[in-house]
Tab-separated table of C-alpha atoms in Angstrom:
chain	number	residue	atom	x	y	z
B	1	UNK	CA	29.500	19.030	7.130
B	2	UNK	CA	26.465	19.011	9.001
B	3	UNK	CA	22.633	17.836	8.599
B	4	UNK	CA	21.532	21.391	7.460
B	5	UNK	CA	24.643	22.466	5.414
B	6	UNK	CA	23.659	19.420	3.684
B	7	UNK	CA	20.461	20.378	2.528
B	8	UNK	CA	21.412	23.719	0.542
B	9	UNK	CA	18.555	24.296	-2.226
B	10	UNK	CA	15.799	26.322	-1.052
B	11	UNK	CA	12.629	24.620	-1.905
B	12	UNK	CA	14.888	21.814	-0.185
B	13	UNK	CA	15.262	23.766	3.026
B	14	UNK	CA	11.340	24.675	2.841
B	15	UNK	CA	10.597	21.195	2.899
B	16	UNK	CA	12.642	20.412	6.065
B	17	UNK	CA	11.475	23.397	7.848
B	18	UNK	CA	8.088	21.864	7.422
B	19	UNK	CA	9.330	18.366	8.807
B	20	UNK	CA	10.811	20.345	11.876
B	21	UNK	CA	7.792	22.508	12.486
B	22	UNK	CA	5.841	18.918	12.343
B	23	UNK	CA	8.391	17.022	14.402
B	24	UNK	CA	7.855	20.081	16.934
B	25	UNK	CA	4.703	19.296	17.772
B	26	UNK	CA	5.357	15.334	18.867
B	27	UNK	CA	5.999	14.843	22.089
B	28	UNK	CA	9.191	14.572	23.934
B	29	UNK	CA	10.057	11.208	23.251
B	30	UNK	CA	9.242	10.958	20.155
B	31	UNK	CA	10.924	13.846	19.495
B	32	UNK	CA	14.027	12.387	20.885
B	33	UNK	CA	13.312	9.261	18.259
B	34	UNK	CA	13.237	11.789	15.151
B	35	UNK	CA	16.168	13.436	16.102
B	36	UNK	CA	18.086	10.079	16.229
B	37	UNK	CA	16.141	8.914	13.008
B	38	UNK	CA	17.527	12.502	11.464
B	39	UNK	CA	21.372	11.284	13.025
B	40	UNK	CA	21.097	7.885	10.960
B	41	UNK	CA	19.479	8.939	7.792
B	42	UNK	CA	22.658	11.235	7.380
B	43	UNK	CA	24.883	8.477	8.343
B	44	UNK	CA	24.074	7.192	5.576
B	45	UNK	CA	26.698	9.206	3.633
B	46	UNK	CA	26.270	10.479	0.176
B	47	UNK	CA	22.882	10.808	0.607
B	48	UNK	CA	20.545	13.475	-1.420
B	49	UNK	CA	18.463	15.459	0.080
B	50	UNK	CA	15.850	15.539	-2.154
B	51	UNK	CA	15.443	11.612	-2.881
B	52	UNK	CA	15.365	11.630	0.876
B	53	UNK	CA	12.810	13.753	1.445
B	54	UNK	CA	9.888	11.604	0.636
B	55	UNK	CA	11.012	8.826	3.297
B	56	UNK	CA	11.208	11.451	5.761
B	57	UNK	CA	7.683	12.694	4.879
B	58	UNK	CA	6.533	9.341	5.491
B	59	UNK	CA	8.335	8.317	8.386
B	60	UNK	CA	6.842	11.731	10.109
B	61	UNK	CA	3.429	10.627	9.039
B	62	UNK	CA	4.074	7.461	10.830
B	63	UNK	CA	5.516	9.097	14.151
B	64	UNK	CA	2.627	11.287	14.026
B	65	UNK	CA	-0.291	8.935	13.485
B	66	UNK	CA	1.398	6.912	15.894
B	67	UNK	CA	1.453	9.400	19.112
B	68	UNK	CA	-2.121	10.175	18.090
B	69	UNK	CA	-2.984	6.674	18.861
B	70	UNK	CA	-0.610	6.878	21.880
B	71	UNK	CA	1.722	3.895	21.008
B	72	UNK	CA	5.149	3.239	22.455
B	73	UNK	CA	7.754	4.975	20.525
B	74	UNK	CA	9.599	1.875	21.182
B	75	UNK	CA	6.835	-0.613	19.732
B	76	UNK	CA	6.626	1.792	16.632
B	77	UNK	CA	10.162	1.393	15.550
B	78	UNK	CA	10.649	-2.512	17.001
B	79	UNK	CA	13.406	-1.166	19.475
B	80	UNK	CA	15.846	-0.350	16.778
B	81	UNK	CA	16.483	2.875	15.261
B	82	UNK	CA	19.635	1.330	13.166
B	83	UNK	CA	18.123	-1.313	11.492
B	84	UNK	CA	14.486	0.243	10.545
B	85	UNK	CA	16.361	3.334	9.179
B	86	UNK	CA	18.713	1.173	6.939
B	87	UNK	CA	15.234	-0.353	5.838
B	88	UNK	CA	13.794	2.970	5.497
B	89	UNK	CA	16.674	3.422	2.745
B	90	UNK	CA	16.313	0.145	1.543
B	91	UNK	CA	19.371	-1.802	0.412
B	92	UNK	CA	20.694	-5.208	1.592
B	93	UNK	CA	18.685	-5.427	4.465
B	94	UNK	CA	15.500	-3.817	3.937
B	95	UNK	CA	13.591	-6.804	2.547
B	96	UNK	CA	14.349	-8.874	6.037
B	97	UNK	CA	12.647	-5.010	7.838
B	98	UNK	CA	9.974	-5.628	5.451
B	99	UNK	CA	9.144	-9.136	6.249
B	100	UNK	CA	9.159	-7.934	10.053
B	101	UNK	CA	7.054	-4.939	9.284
B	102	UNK	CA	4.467	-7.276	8.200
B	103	UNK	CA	4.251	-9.480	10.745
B	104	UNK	CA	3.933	-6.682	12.548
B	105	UNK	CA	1.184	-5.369	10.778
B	106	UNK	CA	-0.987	-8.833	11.407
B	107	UNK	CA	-0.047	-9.282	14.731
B	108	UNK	CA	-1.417	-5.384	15.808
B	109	UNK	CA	-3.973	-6.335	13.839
B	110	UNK	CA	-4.812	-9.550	14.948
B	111	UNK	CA	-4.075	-8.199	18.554
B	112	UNK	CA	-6.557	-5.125	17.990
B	113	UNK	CA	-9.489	-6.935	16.968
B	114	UNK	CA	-9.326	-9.675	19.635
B	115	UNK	CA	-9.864	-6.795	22.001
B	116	UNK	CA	-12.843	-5.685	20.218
B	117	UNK	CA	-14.199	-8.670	19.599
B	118	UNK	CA	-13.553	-9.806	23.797
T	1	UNK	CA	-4.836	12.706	-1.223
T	2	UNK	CA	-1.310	11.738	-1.051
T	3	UNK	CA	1.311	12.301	2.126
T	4	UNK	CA	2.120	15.678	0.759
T	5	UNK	CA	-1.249	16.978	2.279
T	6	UNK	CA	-0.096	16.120	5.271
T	7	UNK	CA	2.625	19.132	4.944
T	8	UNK	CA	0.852	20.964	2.546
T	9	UNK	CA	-2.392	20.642	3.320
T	10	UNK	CA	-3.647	19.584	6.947
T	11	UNK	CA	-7.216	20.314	6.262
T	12	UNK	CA	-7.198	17.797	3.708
T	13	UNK	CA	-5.265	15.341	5.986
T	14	UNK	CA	-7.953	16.316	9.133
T	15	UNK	CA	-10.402	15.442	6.652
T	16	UNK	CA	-8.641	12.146	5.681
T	17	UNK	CA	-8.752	11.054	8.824
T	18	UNK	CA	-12.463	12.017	9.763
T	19	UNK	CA	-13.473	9.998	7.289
T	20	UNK	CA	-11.047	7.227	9.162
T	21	UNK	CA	-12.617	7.783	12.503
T	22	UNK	CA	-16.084	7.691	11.123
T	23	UNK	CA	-15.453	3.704	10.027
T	24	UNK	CA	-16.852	0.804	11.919
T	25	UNK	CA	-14.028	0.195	14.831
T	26	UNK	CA	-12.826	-3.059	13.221
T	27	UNK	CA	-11.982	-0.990	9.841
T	28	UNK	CA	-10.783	2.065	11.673
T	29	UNK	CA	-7.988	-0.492	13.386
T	30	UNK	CA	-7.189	-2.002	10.528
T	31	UNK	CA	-7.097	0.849	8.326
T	32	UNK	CA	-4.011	2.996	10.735
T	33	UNK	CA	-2.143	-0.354	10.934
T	34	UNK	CA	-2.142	-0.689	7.449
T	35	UNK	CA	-1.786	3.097	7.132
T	36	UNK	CA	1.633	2.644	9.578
T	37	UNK	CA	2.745	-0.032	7.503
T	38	UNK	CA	2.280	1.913	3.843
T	39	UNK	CA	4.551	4.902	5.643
T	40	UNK	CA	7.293	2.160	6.283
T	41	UNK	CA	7.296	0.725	3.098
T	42	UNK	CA	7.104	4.172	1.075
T	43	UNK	CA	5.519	3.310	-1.858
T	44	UNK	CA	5.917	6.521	-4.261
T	45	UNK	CA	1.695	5.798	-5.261
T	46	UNK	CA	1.432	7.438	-1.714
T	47	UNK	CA	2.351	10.978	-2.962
T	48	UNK	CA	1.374	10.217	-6.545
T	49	UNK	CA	-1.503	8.750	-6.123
T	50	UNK	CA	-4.945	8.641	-4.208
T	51	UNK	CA	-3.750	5.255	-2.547
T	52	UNK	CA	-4.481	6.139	1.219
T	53	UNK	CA	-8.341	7.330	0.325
T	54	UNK	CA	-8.826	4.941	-2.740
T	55	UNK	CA	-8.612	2.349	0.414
T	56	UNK	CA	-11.286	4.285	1.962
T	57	UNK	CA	-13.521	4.649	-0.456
T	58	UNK	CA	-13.112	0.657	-0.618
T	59	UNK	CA	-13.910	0.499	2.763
T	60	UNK	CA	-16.712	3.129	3.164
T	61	UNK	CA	-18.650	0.600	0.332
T	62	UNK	CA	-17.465	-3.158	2.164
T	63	UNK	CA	-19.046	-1.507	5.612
T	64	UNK	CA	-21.942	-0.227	4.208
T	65	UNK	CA	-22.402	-3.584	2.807
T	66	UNK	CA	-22.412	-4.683	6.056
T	67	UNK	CA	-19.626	-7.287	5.837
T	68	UNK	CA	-16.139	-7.081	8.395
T	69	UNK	CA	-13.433	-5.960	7.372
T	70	UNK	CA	-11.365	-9.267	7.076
T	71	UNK	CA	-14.215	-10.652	5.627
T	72	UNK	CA	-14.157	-7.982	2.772
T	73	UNK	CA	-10.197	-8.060	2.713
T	74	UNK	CA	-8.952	-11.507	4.017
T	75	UNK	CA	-7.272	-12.072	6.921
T	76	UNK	CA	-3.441	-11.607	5.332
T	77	UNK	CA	-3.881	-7.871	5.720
T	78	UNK	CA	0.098	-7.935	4.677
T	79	UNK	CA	-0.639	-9.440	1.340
T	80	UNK	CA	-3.203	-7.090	0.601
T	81	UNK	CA	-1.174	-4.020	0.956
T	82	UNK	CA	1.679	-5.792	-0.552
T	83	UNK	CA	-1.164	-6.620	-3.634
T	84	UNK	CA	-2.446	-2.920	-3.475
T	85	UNK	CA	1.322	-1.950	-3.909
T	86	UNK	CA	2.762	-4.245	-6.374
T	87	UNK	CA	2.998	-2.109	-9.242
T	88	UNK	CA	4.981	0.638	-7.009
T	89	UNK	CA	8.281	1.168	-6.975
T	90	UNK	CA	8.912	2.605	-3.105
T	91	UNK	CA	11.044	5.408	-2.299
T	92	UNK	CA	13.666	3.093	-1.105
T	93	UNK	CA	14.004	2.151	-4.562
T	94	UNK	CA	14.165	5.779	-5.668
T	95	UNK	CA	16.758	6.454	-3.012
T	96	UNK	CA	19.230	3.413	-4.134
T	97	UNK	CA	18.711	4.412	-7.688
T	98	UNK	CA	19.670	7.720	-7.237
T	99	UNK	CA	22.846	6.478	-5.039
T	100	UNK	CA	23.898	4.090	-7.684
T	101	UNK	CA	23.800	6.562	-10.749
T	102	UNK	CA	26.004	9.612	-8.495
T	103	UNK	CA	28.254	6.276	-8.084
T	104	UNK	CA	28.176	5.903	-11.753
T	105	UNK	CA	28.566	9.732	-11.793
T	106	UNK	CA	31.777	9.953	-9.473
T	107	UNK	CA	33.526	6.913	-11.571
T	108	UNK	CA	33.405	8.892	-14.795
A	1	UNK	CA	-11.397	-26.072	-2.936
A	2	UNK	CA	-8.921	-24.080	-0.298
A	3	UNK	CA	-5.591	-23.408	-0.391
A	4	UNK	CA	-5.743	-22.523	-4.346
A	5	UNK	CA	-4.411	-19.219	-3.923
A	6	UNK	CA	-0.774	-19.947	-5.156
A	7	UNK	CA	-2.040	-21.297	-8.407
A	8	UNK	CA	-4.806	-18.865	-9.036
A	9	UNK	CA	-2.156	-16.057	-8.533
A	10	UNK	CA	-1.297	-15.200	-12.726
A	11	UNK	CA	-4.670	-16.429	-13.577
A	12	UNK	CA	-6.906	-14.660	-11.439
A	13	UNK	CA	-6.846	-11.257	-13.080
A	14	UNK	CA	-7.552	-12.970	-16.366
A	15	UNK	CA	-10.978	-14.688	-14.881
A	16	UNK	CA	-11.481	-10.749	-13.915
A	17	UNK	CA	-11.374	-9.929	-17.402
A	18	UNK	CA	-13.333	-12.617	-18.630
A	19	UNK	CA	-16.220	-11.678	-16.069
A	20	UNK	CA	-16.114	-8.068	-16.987
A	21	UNK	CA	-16.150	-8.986	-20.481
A	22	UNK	CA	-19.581	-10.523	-20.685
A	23	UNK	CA	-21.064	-7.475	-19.008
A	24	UNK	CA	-20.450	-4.369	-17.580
A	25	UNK	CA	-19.924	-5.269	-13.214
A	26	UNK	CA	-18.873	-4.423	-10.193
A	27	UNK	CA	-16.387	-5.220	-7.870
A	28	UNK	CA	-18.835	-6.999	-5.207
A	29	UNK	CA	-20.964	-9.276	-8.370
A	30	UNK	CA	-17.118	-9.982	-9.481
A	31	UNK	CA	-16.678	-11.577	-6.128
A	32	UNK	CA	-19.557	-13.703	-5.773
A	33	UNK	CA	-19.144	-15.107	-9.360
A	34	UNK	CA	-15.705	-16.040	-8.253
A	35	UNK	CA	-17.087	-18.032	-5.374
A	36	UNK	CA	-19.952	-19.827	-6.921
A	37	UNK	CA	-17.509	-21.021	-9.722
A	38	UNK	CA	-15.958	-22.617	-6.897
A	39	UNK	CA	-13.023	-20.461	-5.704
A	40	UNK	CA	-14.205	-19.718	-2.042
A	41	UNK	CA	-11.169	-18.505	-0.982
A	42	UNK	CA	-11.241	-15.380	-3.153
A	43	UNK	CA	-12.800	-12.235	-1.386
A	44	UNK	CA	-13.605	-9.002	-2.192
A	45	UNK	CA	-9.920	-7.276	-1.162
A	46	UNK	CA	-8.170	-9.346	-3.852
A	47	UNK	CA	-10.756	-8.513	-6.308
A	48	UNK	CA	-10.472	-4.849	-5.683
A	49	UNK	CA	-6.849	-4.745	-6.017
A	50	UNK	CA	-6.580	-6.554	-9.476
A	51	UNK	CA	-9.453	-4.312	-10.937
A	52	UNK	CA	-7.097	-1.057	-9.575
A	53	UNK	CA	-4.263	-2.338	-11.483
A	54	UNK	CA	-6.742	-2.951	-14.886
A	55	UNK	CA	-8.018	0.599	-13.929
A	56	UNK	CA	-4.221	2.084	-14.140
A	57	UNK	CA	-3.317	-0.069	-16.541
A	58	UNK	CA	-6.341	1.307	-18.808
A	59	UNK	CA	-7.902	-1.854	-19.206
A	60	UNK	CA	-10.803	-0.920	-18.283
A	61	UNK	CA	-14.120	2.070	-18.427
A	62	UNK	CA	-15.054	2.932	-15.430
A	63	UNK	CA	-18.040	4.339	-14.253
A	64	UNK	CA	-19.499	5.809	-10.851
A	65	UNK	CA	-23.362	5.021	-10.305
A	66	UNK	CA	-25.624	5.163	-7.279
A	67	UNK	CA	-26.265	1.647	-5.284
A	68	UNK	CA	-29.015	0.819	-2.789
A	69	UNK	CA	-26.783	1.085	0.225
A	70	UNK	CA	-23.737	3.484	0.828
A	71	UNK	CA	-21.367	5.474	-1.641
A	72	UNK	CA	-21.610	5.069	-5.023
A	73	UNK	CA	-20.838	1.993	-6.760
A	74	UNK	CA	-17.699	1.924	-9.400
A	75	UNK	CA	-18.431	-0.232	-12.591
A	76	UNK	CA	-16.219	-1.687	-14.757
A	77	UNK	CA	-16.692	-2.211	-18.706
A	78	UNK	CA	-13.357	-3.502	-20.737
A	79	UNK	CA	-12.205	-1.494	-23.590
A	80	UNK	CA	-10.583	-2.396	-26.417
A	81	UNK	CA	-6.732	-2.404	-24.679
A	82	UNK	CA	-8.874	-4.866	-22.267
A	83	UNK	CA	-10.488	-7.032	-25.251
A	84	UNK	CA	-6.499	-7.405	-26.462
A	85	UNK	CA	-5.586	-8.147	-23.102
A	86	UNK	CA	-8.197	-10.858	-22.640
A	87	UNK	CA	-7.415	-12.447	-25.813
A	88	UNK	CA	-3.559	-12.596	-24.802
A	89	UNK	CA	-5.083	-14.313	-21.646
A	90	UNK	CA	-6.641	-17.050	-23.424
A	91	UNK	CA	-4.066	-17.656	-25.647
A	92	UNK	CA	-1.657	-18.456	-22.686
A	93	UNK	CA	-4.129	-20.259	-21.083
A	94	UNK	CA	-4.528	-22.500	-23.868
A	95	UNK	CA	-0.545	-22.849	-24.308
A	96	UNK	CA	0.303	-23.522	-21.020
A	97	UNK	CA	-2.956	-25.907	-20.042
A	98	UNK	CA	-2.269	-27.586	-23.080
A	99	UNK	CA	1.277	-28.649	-22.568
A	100	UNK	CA	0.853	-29.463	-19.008
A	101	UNK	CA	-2.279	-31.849	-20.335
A	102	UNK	CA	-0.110	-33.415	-22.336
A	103	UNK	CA	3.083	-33.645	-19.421
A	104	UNK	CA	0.382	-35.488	-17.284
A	105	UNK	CA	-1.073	-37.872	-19.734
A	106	UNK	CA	2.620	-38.789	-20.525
A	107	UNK	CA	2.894	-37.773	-24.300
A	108	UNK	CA	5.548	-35.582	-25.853
């Protein structure tokens, strides 16, 4: 069964035809990112579309403000796709991704407004 | 204005992020990281709630006050989104919850 | 005194309520009262984020008025869910500095 057999109901289907028509308009490799974000979410198994949808909302919200400020695809997502979609899930792992995602968020930060400030 | 405007709405979300763009630059940088970071962790008060411009309304009044940002907000920018957050379950959570009870579900 | 924010943390949104209690206030005067009693570490961010939770938790009136400088100001008034809630406050306070008075001056 594939990604879009998977996602039958129609308001579902409305939903992801927005995220496509959003992920469209990245560029190319982000693009490439989604579509292997989209490959890992599903690997997740018995997932359900619609408790899904939510986390993919806000992980295209992320891709998107981040190409706006022109960051490395790469920086956004720490170099691994695997691990900060199993935290996107959350489970056993996800409070370790958390714990990274906010030294993350100190160091930009930190790193950010030393520029400004130099 | 929840994440949903961002789909449903892009006007709003354009307007959002004027508002964003029209901070001092110190609040404008911290403001998308901690923006990025809310995305990540999914709370669900970011499509049920007014988190994202409840934090700049908060900002809008600390600038005008003339103080910095990490003066106004500390400089564990972390703990204060994890503090502005605490109460929210995240959709993680929702995700799990909804795994375990089709579990539960397929066992019957 | 630094470093204080670990053992404020449980007590801190009680010492909102108390401040709010004596008069209606805002989230800036909430602040500075906090630092002249001595907490210094306490700034405005951490503030802000217990009087959201009091605000959801409907603790609290709130009311938008002009200020000087900026967007409008958001005071807070408690209601009477807020009067319980202070009292409850209190009432652990005085359980739990009692007994730990006691642990240190080595009585049962």
């Amino acid at each position: 069964m594939n990604f879009w057999q998977t996602i039958t109901g129609s308001d579902l289907s409305r939903d992801w035809k927005a995220f496509e028509a959003r992920a469209e308009a990245l560029p190319e490799d982000y693009r490439a990112a989604w579509s292997q974000i989209k490959a890992e979410l599903m690997g997740h198994g018995d997932f359900t579309g619609r408790n899904l949808t939510p986390i993919v909302d806000a992980v295209l919200g992320l891709l998107e403000e981040s190409a706006q400020e022109g960051q490395d695809i790469h920086e956004v997502l720490d170099g691994d796709i695997k691990g900060f979609c199993a935290a996107l899930v959350g489970g056993e792992d996800a409070q370790t991704y958390r714990d990274r995602w906010r030294r993350q968020l100190n160091r930009n930060v930190a790193k950010k407004l030393g520029r400004l400030g130099g | 204005m929840g994440i949903k405007d961002i789909v449903e709405g892009k006007k709003q979300w354009r307007e959002h992020m004027a508002r964003v763009k029209a901070l001092p630059p110190d609040y404008e940088i911290v403001y998308r990281e901690m923006q990025k970071y809310l995305f990540k962790v999914g709370p669900v008060a970011l499509s049920e709630g007014n988190l994202l411009s409840e934090i700049v309304d908060f900002f809008e009044e600390g600038a005008a006050n003339g103080k910095g940002v990490l003066e106004l907000i500390g400089t564990d920018v972390a703990a204060f989104c994890d503090d502005l957050i605490k109460d929210s379950p995240t959709y993680a959570d929702a995700y799990q919850q909804s795994r375990s009870a089709e579990h539960a579900a397929a066992e019957e | 005194m630094e470093d204080l924010t670990e053992m404020l943390k449980g007590t801190l949104e009680g010492c909102v309520l108390e401040i709010i209690g004596g008069e209606e206030t805002y989230g800036y005067a909430i602040t500075r009262r906090l630092n002249e009693l001595g907490f210094t570490d306490v700034v405005e961010g951490t503030v802000y984020t217990i009087l959201l939770r009091l605000e959801k938790n409907g603790l609290v009136h709130v009311a938008k008025r002009p200020s000087g400088v900026g967007p409008p100001r958001k005071f807070y008034a408690l209601n009477d869910a807020g009067r319980r809630e202070l009292a409850t406050f209190w009432a652990k306070w005085a359980y739990v500095s009692t007994r730990i008075d006691t642990l240190r001056e080595g009585g049962r």
